[in-house]
């Protein structure tokens, strides 16, 4: 008897493989079809891929597709996007696929199935009456959605100018033509206020996508996106990898945020990849920020992006008045961190029945603990980092690897007792000082170790709105997005904090963060006031904040980066070598240095110990390749790695367009 030979299909697995594997199927399967297939002893979900199957595998060695899942095939636009991201970031295609499809995603849950509702949003519901500027911008975005073609718009507008209202117009337009929208937010778990506004605008909740979803919600959401039932998805960066069949709009809110850069695994910048996803889907992309990145500003200046500006706050609210408090002239009391003028401003604000915010981008009580007797500093055993005291947990904690220990009774170096001193402040220490100065005023700390999820964030926002709290002490978590009507004073405890370290974007990032946090003040009738505690009031960053002239600051940044071909005027790729053995890390870094590419427009920096020369127990060295913009960096790096002999015990991580240089 002669059996017909089986049909061969390529299946890409959401695992760290570049290649699709060939399986046998009973029938031809369309690319994108989700299947369950055996891989060694286990079963995994994968996607039928566009590659030609391997005809050389002998038939008897072919494994069969175990199950074809009842699920819409991954759309071609997503498959193309996965391949594009993989080649750009030098990740394996399977790893990129895994950003959306988890190997266990579609395995049905045991027990009762819960039904989730998505969409049903009503595009017909009228939004608020728009101001003239807002209406112009809103109409431009509606037109971009109607055109159903790719293009990027930078929506730049001062804090409180109604950017959110304006881009919700674009979402309304997409709903009206029956297309799906994706809104990316940098910290989706904390976006309660956004979701409330969305609900009051459309009378329905969007689908929400982030890493904290329960498996059941995750699966239901994934399916709702794939079938088109979910019309609007609000998500973290990984939402880019959802199987939208009919994407009509992508919005990236707070596009300047470095939280959009994923640093582990596949290192990709969700803002940049959103633009790519939109291009492949022939949809418009809207980048939104009050403090756009230099990358986006340059793209707008060169005409690659359309630009829409909102120059004034909504409803006639004024921009806050910003002033510097020179700590050299008006220092805090010994061992304290709030200058008398800042304390006085808080007192006046409270006396008027308004709320104040103190901003310090540092969690915990104190960033350094040292022995007063011998000078020993409490450091992490696994990382190049000091341990941060957290009084609330009564622990010393490493913010990089999570290592934690109790504060010892005596100094581990000299044995002295009760000799430890806490050096410098974190938000907990500011809260302690506030409690001393304003004992009868309720205060709230907002930092990621206390506000751990949407529930806590919602409770905090409600307490602030209900005036149960009048002083808010927060880290970067409070800097963006929030709208607290009674908040009129923002005090920045250490405006110089982000400027050390000399990283390429330190100035830009500090301006952005402080401008955003300043933007929380005086968003309604009562005027806002911002005080920056600083030791360097003449620093260009402080001058930019004082004048409010961000475009001038960005022009200066551009002028400084352009001659040396620093991004966005040139390209960077970082190679991070790491190993458990320090000698091996060094040898590998030197080998990479010897085999590095050279030629016109290519510059290799390093190798050098990374600022975190030890991280989670691994020794780290860095090399940086800087090139002209027009050079094909992926090919250069691929060949570089291929010709270098790298010990299997060493790891080389590639970071294209690095944001962090740690
Ligand atoms: P941005 O995103 O630019 O910071 P928002 O969209 O958050 O600004 O707007 C600031 C505040 O003003 C919000 O409370 C918003 O609801 C309100 N707002 C903005 N535009 C309008 C409008 N046209 N009508 C009514 N309220 C508006
Ligand atoms: Zn550590």
XYZ file of C-alpha atoms and ligand atoms in Angstrom:
690
model
C 0.000 0.000 0.000
C 1.254 3.442 -0.778
C 0.493 6.290 1.644
C 0.439 9.827 0.375
C 3.373 11.728 1.844
C 2.311 14.189 4.560
C 2.030 17.890 4.036
C 4.963 19.759 5.533
C 4.480 23.021 7.384
C 6.928 25.451 9.007
C 6.094 26.357 12.569
C 7.751 29.207 14.472
C 7.812 28.528 18.194
C 7.700 31.294 20.802
C 11.067 30.176 22.126
C 14.623 31.408 21.536
C 15.031 29.925 18.053
C 15.611 31.866 14.875
C 14.424 29.058 12.617
C 10.934 27.711 12.121
C 10.712 23.926 12.503
C 9.114 21.593 10.021
C 6.165 19.433 11.071
C 3.772 17.133 9.295
C 0.155 18.180 8.945
C -2.927 16.346 7.737
C -4.019 19.297 5.667
C -2.465 22.447 4.288
C -2.411 25.153 6.976
C -2.480 28.839 6.228
C 0.432 30.926 7.519
C -0.393 32.332 10.949
C -2.470 29.342 12.001
C -1.834 28.536 15.638
C -1.017 24.927 16.340
C 0.132 22.739 19.178
C 3.193 20.732 18.358
C 5.543 18.435 20.234
C 8.956 19.781 21.156
C 11.004 17.112 22.854
C 8.883 15.800 25.706
C 6.478 18.725 25.832
C 3.751 20.349 23.810
C 4.005 23.980 22.802
C 1.886 26.450 20.901
C 3.454 27.855 17.762
C 2.416 29.636 14.594
C 2.559 28.276 11.063
C 5.123 30.501 9.376
C 5.758 31.741 5.876
C 9.144 30.016 5.477
C 9.437 27.131 3.035
C 9.348 23.858 5.013
C 12.500 21.767 5.162
C 12.073 19.036 2.539
C 15.281 17.264 3.551
C 14.022 15.974 6.911
C 13.270 12.290 6.329
C 9.591 11.490 6.609
C 10.000 9.037 9.474
C 11.630 11.763 11.595
C 8.869 14.299 11.013
C 6.734 15.025 14.049
C 3.068 15.701 13.477
C 1.062 18.770 14.392
C -0.945 17.642 17.424
C -3.763 20.135 17.230
C -4.907 23.018 15.091
C -6.235 25.661 17.456
C -9.613 27.196 16.893
C -8.281 30.690 16.605
C -7.950 33.310 13.887
C -4.524 32.986 12.190
C -1.950 35.590 13.174
C -2.353 38.300 10.548
C 0.330 38.792 7.943
C 1.070 42.264 9.334
C 2.004 40.733 12.688
C 4.186 38.063 11.078
C 5.983 40.678 9.053
C 6.385 42.820 12.181
C 7.866 39.937 14.194
C 10.435 39.314 11.477
C 11.224 43.027 11.211
C 11.762 43.480 14.945
C 13.968 40.380 15.065
C 16.252 41.570 12.308
C 16.425 45.091 13.755
C 17.160 44.120 17.356
C 19.243 41.050 16.452
C 16.915 38.892 18.512
C 15.743 35.467 17.390
C 12.399 35.460 15.617
C 10.947 33.023 18.149
C 11.842 35.342 21.014
C 10.023 38.171 19.311
C 6.986 36.001 18.607
C 6.999 35.185 22.331
C 6.423 38.824 23.200
C 2.825 38.239 22.118
C 2.196 34.500 21.990
C 3.300 32.666 25.083
C 3.917 28.957 24.689
C 1.048 28.268 27.095
C -1.198 31.133 26.072
C -3.939 29.234 24.393
C -4.042 26.123 26.490
C -7.621 26.211 27.721
C -8.063 26.835 31.403
C -9.590 24.062 33.408
C -12.917 24.709 35.051
C -15.418 27.421 34.463
C -14.717 29.874 31.676
C -15.288 33.466 32.520
C -16.642 35.688 29.821
C -15.088 39.083 29.345
C -16.627 41.960 27.509
C -14.538 44.288 25.439
C -15.238 47.170 23.239
C -18.812 48.199 22.658
C -17.372 51.669 22.901
C -19.679 54.189 21.393
C -18.021 56.486 18.878
C -21.226 58.472 18.692
C -20.897 59.755 22.240
C -19.830 63.348 21.965
C -16.564 64.366 23.542
C -16.149 67.693 25.314
C -16.438 70.878 23.298
C -12.914 71.462 22.033
C -11.050 74.734 22.110
C -9.988 76.152 18.766
C -6.448 74.727 18.939
C -7.738 71.392 20.125
C -10.322 71.292 17.350
C -7.669 71.933 14.699
C -5.445 69.174 16.077
C -8.393 66.825 16.547
C -9.522 67.346 12.965
C -6.014 66.669 11.663
C -5.892 63.382 13.565
C -9.373 62.380 12.416
C -8.281 63.055 8.844
C -5.178 60.908 9.330
C -7.320 58.009 10.561
C -9.799 58.435 7.709
C -7.005 58.382 5.151
C -6.164 54.801 6.243
C -2.517 55.180 5.431
C 0.750 55.348 7.263
C 2.084 58.605 8.596
C 3.462 59.827 11.907
C 2.174 62.844 13.802
C 3.938 64.382 16.764
C 1.306 65.858 19.080
C 3.213 68.281 21.252
C 1.408 70.385 23.807
C 2.080 71.802 27.218
C 0.958 69.780 30.232
C -2.788 70.153 30.736
C -3.434 71.367 27.188
C -5.815 68.518 26.450
C -3.593 66.199 24.413
C -5.506 63.215 25.757
C -8.853 64.700 24.693
C -7.385 65.364 21.266
C -6.057 61.889 20.615
C -9.290 60.364 21.898
C -10.793 62.140 18.874
C -8.610 59.960 16.683
C -9.752 56.882 18.617
C -13.376 57.978 18.110
C -12.723 58.249 14.385
C -11.206 54.773 14.250
C -14.244 53.426 16.108
C -16.513 55.215 13.673
C -14.925 53.447 10.708
C -14.842 50.128 12.571
C -11.066 49.896 12.927
C -9.032 48.910 15.954
C -6.906 51.340 17.945
C -3.917 50.728 20.146
C -2.934 53.253 22.817
C 0.456 52.607 24.423
C 1.071 54.055 27.875
C 4.394 53.845 29.703
C 2.969 52.601 32.990
C -0.292 50.935 32.234
C -0.789 49.401 35.678
C -1.001 52.922 37.109
C -3.246 54.419 34.466
C -6.475 54.460 36.471
C -7.182 58.085 35.690
C -6.777 57.430 31.983
C -9.209 54.513 32.110
C -11.782 56.623 33.949
C -11.518 59.306 31.300
C -11.793 56.764 28.541
C -14.940 55.404 30.159
C -16.554 58.788 30.517
C -15.712 59.603 26.884
C -16.923 56.355 25.309
C -19.192 54.731 27.884
C -17.146 51.527 27.784
C -13.812 50.222 28.968
C -11.011 49.441 26.535
C -9.248 46.109 26.611
C -6.150 46.413 28.772
C -2.882 44.592 28.104
C 0.112 44.361 30.433
C 2.238 41.763 32.136
C 0.201 41.531 35.337
C -2.977 40.137 33.760
C -4.248 36.820 35.078
C -3.899 33.967 32.565
C -7.656 33.840 31.982
C -7.966 37.563 31.251
C -4.844 37.416 29.152
C -6.223 34.647 26.984
C -9.636 36.259 26.628
C -8.082 39.602 25.714
C -5.750 38.022 23.176
C -8.677 36.321 21.537
C -10.842 39.436 21.572
C -8.073 41.322 19.789
C -7.632 38.529 17.247
C -11.327 38.312 16.404
C -11.624 42.078 16.221
C -14.093 42.179 19.133
C -11.722 44.398 21.113
C -11.851 47.708 19.306
C -9.544 49.650 21.576
C -6.558 48.259 23.421
C -4.715 50.270 26.030
C -1.472 48.591 26.764
C 2.121 48.428 27.766
C 4.766 48.005 25.081
C 4.112 44.281 24.533
C 0.631 45.157 23.211
C 2.420 45.921 19.930
C 2.665 42.171 19.434
C -1.076 41.475 19.652
C -2.750 40.006 16.551
C -4.805 43.025 15.443
C -6.527 42.039 12.198
C -7.575 45.583 11.387
C -5.454 48.178 13.085
C -6.442 51.723 12.203
C -4.461 53.802 14.710
C -1.544 53.626 17.134
C -1.076 56.275 19.814
C 2.078 56.406 21.941
C 1.369 58.614 24.938
C 4.372 60.127 26.764
C 6.484 59.090 23.796
C 9.679 60.459 25.417
C 9.480 57.965 28.285
C 12.432 55.622 28.645
C 10.020 53.063 30.134
C 9.138 52.287 26.512
C 12.557 50.745 26.077
C 12.584 47.097 27.065
C 15.965 46.300 28.571
C 15.726 42.534 29.121
C 15.435 39.798 26.545
C 14.490 41.406 23.249
C 15.746 44.964 23.704
C 13.387 47.122 21.689
C 12.024 50.631 21.931
C 8.242 50.452 21.822
C 7.949 53.994 20.442
C 10.168 53.193 17.484
C 8.573 49.813 16.920
C 5.101 51.407 17.106
C 6.059 53.471 14.091
C 7.143 50.296 12.285
C 3.976 48.444 13.280
C 1.893 51.336 11.974
C 3.792 51.400 8.686
C 3.292 47.682 8.138
C -0.407 48.014 9.048
C -0.798 51.108 6.836
C -2.154 53.048 9.788
C -1.333 56.436 11.263
C 0.807 56.675 14.360
C 0.490 59.521 16.852
C 3.353 60.291 19.236
C 2.204 62.392 22.176
C 4.251 64.344 24.689
C 4.648 67.671 26.405
C 8.387 67.002 26.286
C 9.089 65.120 23.060
C 12.332 63.225 22.667
C 15.072 64.774 20.567
C 14.567 61.864 18.154
C 10.953 62.863 17.501
C 11.691 66.576 17.488
C 14.306 66.043 14.762
C 11.923 63.874 12.758
C 9.332 66.635 12.949
C 11.894 69.315 12.044
C 13.007 67.378 8.997
C 9.422 66.960 7.852
C 9.302 63.194 8.265
C 6.646 63.638 10.938
C 3.682 65.971 10.855
C 3.604 68.218 13.892
C 0.618 69.477 15.906
C 1.076 71.903 18.766
C -1.164 72.855 21.651
C 0.354 75.967 23.118
C -1.956 76.731 26.034
C -3.469 74.907 28.943
C -7.144 74.059 28.685
C -9.677 76.397 30.237
C -7.310 79.302 30.653
C -5.253 77.596 33.378
C -1.819 79.203 33.535
C 1.462 77.356 33.335
C 2.996 77.164 36.804
C 5.608 79.711 37.883
C 8.954 77.953 38.280
C 11.666 79.202 40.626
C 14.993 77.787 41.758
C 15.917 77.508 45.434
C 19.670 77.796 45.672
C 20.602 75.372 48.430
C 23.982 77.090 48.870
C 22.167 80.228 49.987
C 19.172 78.731 51.741
C 20.288 75.336 53.049
C 18.029 72.961 54.975
C 18.698 72.452 58.675
C 21.501 70.019 59.462
C 20.410 66.465 58.713
C 17.261 67.716 56.952
C 16.462 68.063 53.257
C 13.758 70.701 52.874
C 14.941 74.310 52.674
C 13.139 76.878 54.830
C 11.694 78.596 51.742
C 10.179 75.321 50.528
C 8.683 74.616 53.953
C 7.209 78.119 53.985
C 5.710 77.592 50.523
C 4.113 74.322 51.621
C 2.678 76.088 54.670
C 1.174 78.894 52.554
C -0.286 76.385 50.105
C -1.945 74.370 52.851
C -3.244 77.569 54.476
C -5.042 78.395 51.217
C -6.692 74.978 51.348
C -4.604 73.612 48.476
C -2.377 70.536 48.132
C 1.395 70.208 47.792
C 3.635 67.594 46.203
C 7.254 66.885 47.072
C 9.124 65.064 44.346
C 12.236 62.979 44.843
C 13.055 60.234 42.418
C 14.468 57.855 44.964
C 12.692 55.038 46.750
C 13.311 54.016 50.328
C 14.714 55.886 53.298
C 18.373 56.469 52.486
C 20.442 55.509 49.435
C 23.575 54.813 51.463
C 24.292 53.450 54.908
C 27.777 53.851 56.318
C 29.653 53.146 59.517
C 30.570 56.401 61.205
C 33.436 54.643 62.939
C 35.354 53.101 60.004
C 33.561 54.462 56.935
C 32.439 51.018 55.735
C 29.558 51.264 53.242
C 26.824 48.663 53.047
C 27.002 47.288 49.496
C 25.199 44.574 47.564
C 27.179 41.335 47.338
C 25.901 40.741 43.772
C 25.973 44.198 42.228
C 28.065 47.336 42.004
C 25.527 49.174 44.124
C 24.903 50.421 47.630
C 22.092 48.880 49.603
C 19.150 51.203 50.096
C 17.591 51.369 53.525
C 13.815 50.842 53.526
C 12.486 51.648 56.979
C 8.984 50.520 56.094
C 10.322 47.004 55.485
C 13.096 47.300 58.087
C 15.561 46.038 55.449
C 18.515 47.097 53.360
C 17.540 46.365 49.760
C 19.443 46.242 46.472
C 17.335 47.999 43.821
C 18.978 45.986 41.064
C 18.855 42.345 42.120
C 16.431 42.456 45.036
C 19.014 41.172 47.536
C 17.958 42.269 50.991
C 19.183 41.946 54.521
C 18.432 43.296 57.964
C 20.532 46.228 59.110
C 23.204 44.436 61.180
C 23.616 45.150 64.883
C 27.248 46.022 64.422
C 29.453 47.078 61.542
C 30.576 44.016 59.547
C 33.980 45.647 58.962
C 35.008 47.056 62.344
C 32.455 45.623 64.738
C 31.438 49.024 66.102
C 27.916 49.071 67.502
C 25.183 51.553 66.689
C 27.602 53.249 64.348
C 25.482 53.336 61.201
C 24.490 56.607 59.622
C 21.884 57.002 56.903
C 23.320 59.215 54.152
C 21.033 61.191 51.868
C 17.284 61.039 51.478
C 14.757 58.793 49.813
C 11.018 59.495 49.814
C 10.523 57.725 53.161
C 12.963 60.084 54.801
C 11.212 63.105 53.291
C 7.937 61.735 54.681
C 9.575 61.542 58.096
C 10.677 65.169 57.837
C 7.217 66.243 56.674
C 5.637 64.477 59.642
C 7.928 66.452 61.959
C 7.240 69.820 60.347
C 3.523 69.307 59.639
C 2.453 66.786 62.274
C -1.265 67.370 61.755
C -1.269 67.214 57.930
C -1.977 63.810 56.352
C 0.694 62.866 53.811
C 1.029 60.002 51.358
C 4.102 58.374 49.835
C 3.712 57.273 46.220
C 6.517 54.997 45.092
C 6.562 51.642 43.337
C 7.185 49.689 46.529
C 4.029 51.075 48.171
C 1.808 51.671 45.125
C 2.306 48.237 43.628
C -0.613 47.998 41.228
C -3.792 49.514 39.785
C -5.750 48.960 42.995
C -3.274 50.856 45.158
C -2.968 53.591 42.540
C -6.745 54.013 42.376
C -6.959 54.176 46.173
C -4.223 56.808 46.294
C -5.879 58.909 43.589
C -9.228 58.667 45.404
C -7.668 59.695 48.731
C -6.057 62.722 47.091
C -9.261 63.713 45.286
C -11.247 63.352 48.541
C -8.743 65.614 50.332
C -7.885 62.851 52.795
C -4.283 63.628 51.959
C -2.811 67.081 51.478
C 0.888 66.405 50.956
C 2.013 63.884 48.344
C 5.586 62.653 48.436
C 6.484 60.766 45.311
C 9.044 59.306 42.961
C 8.817 59.410 39.153
C 5.519 57.591 39.577
C 3.816 60.928 40.326
C 5.524 62.831 37.533
C 3.223 62.094 34.647
C -0.391 61.703 33.700
C -2.007 62.639 37.006
C -4.538 65.414 37.229
C -5.129 66.543 40.823
C -7.359 69.644 40.726
C -6.299 71.061 44.114
C -2.579 70.527 43.726
C -0.867 73.880 43.313
C 2.652 73.474 44.689
C 5.354 71.102 43.478
C 8.642 71.067 45.371
C 11.522 69.218 43.726
C 13.717 68.030 46.588
C 16.826 67.362 44.489
C 16.651 68.821 41.005
C 20.304 67.899 40.352
C 19.756 64.199 40.975
C 19.574 62.984 37.379
C 22.484 65.036 36.088
C 25.372 62.966 37.405
C 26.704 59.962 35.578
C 27.279 61.768 32.300
C 25.012 59.654 30.140
C 24.155 60.967 26.711
C 20.579 61.871 27.588
C 20.996 62.840 31.267
C 20.150 66.493 30.614
C 17.286 65.742 28.257
C 15.809 63.189 30.624
C 16.051 65.482 33.650
C 14.356 68.334 31.817
C 11.594 66.006 30.678
C 10.962 64.506 34.092
C 11.041 67.787 35.997
C 8.902 69.552 33.401
C 6.367 66.747 33.680
C 6.288 66.837 37.471
C 6.050 70.634 37.383
C 3.074 70.130 35.097
C 1.113 68.565 37.952
C 0.816 71.990 39.621
C -2.079 74.394 39.094
C -4.000 72.523 36.411
C -7.272 74.297 37.227
C -8.163 77.830 38.358
C -5.705 78.280 41.210
C -2.249 79.117 39.837
C 0.569 76.620 40.269
C 4.026 77.140 41.658
C 7.149 75.000 41.335
C 10.284 75.225 43.473
C 13.453 73.450 42.385
C 15.986 72.779 45.146
C 19.371 72.848 43.440
C 23.052 73.486 43.960
C 23.473 74.631 40.365
C 20.741 77.102 39.421
C 22.815 78.205 36.387
C 22.837 74.712 34.839
C 21.217 74.712 31.355
C 18.652 72.197 32.630
C 17.547 74.575 35.400
C 17.531 77.538 33.033
C 15.304 75.605 30.613
C 12.874 74.789 33.411
C 12.883 78.360 34.712
C 12.206 79.862 31.299
C 9.921 77.056 30.143
C 11.629 77.289 26.762
C 12.059 73.598 26.007
C 12.490 74.060 22.245
C 15.558 76.222 22.912
C 16.970 73.573 25.233
C 16.389 70.852 22.641
C 18.035 72.971 19.947
C 21.070 73.270 22.203
C 21.066 69.499 22.795
C 20.925 68.954 19.054
C 23.830 71.335 18.498
C 25.905 69.394 21.016
C 25.132 65.944 19.644
C 25.292 66.642 15.933
C 29.047 67.132 15.429
C 30.008 63.878 17.161
C 27.286 61.848 15.402
C 25.564 61.060 18.679
C 21.931 59.942 18.389
C 19.746 60.932 16.730
C 22.477 62.159 14.336
C 24.287 58.857 14.394
C 23.613 55.354 15.609
C 24.709 53.377 18.637
C 24.815 49.670 19.324
C 25.966 48.452 22.726
C 27.539 45.069 23.311
C 27.334 43.970 26.931
C 29.627 41.104 27.832
C 28.897 39.261 31.038
C 30.198 36.185 32.817
C 30.306 34.701 36.290
C 34.081 34.731 35.973
C 35.678 38.161 35.803
C 38.665 36.990 33.749
C 36.378 35.457 31.162
C 34.374 38.675 30.893
C 37.625 40.561 30.274
C 38.985 38.067 27.746
C 35.710 38.059 25.814
C 35.558 41.842 25.768
C 39.152 41.998 24.482
C 38.407 39.408 21.801
C 35.449 41.495 20.639
C 37.620 44.566 20.653
C 40.235 42.863 18.437
C 37.626 41.688 15.919
C 35.636 44.907 15.911
C 34.619 46.345 12.555
C 36.374 49.413 11.293
C 35.951 51.716 8.399
C 34.722 55.157 7.566
C 31.951 56.299 9.864
C 32.501 53.552 12.436
C 33.885 54.178 15.885
C 34.308 51.599 18.646
C 34.277 52.812 22.250
C 35.518 50.505 24.995
C 35.728 47.836 26.164
C 35.300 49.229 29.636
C 33.839 47.914 32.848
C 30.126 48.720 32.839
C 28.995 51.228 35.499
C 27.365 48.134 36.990
C 30.572 46.153 36.650
C 28.898 43.491 38.762
C 25.177 42.911 38.363
C 23.194 39.998 39.775
C 26.445 38.181 40.325
C 27.786 38.589 36.777
C 30.817 40.635 35.816
C 30.054 43.042 32.990
C 32.038 44.859 30.320
C 30.670 47.165 27.656
C 31.592 48.060 24.089
C 29.805 50.715 22.119
C 29.728 50.990 18.353
C 28.921 54.468 17.091
C 28.274 54.871 13.385
C 26.973 57.269 10.847
C 23.230 57.099 10.427
C 23.295 55.540 6.997
C 25.381 52.473 7.903
C 23.697 49.064 8.171
C 24.566 48.429 11.809
C 22.738 45.102 12.137
C 24.840 43.514 9.415
C 28.033 44.927 10.889
C 27.227 43.519 14.326
C 26.084 40.162 13.013
C 29.360 39.694 11.128
C 31.334 40.983 14.096
C 29.796 38.381 16.409
C 30.139 35.626 13.828
C 33.877 36.123 13.442
C 34.564 36.311 17.185
C 35.151 33.217 19.222
C 32.987 33.511 22.306
C 33.230 31.028 25.155
C 29.909 29.397 25.924
C 30.151 30.496 29.540
C 30.199 34.148 28.484
C 27.179 36.032 27.252
C 27.048 38.926 24.804
C 23.861 40.970 24.832
C 23.279 43.329 21.941
C 21.372 46.552 22.520
C 20.549 48.451 19.341
C 19.783 52.130 20.066
C 20.652 51.833 23.767
C 18.902 54.108 26.209
C 20.655 52.912 29.337
C 24.437 52.883 29.472
C 24.642 51.058 32.786
P -2.676 66.745 28.687
O -2.882 65.326 28.238
O -2.233 67.659 27.587
O -1.841 66.901 29.926
P -5.428 66.554 29.430
O -6.023 65.955 28.204
O -5.160 65.671 30.590
O -4.091 67.341 29.052
O -6.340 67.782 29.863
C -6.155 68.453 31.098
C -7.489 68.612 31.807
O -8.328 69.478 31.070
C -8.258 67.315 31.958
O -8.949 67.301 33.173
C -9.221 67.353 30.796
O -10.365 66.569 31.038
C -9.535 68.822 30.701
N -9.850 69.211 29.349
C -9.007 69.311 28.308
N -9.622 69.722 27.201
C -10.921 69.901 27.544
C -12.089 70.357 26.849
N -12.030 70.692 25.572
N -13.244 70.438 27.540
C -13.296 70.095 28.829
N -12.244 69.659 29.541
C -11.063 69.578 28.926
Zn 22.203 43.594 43.909
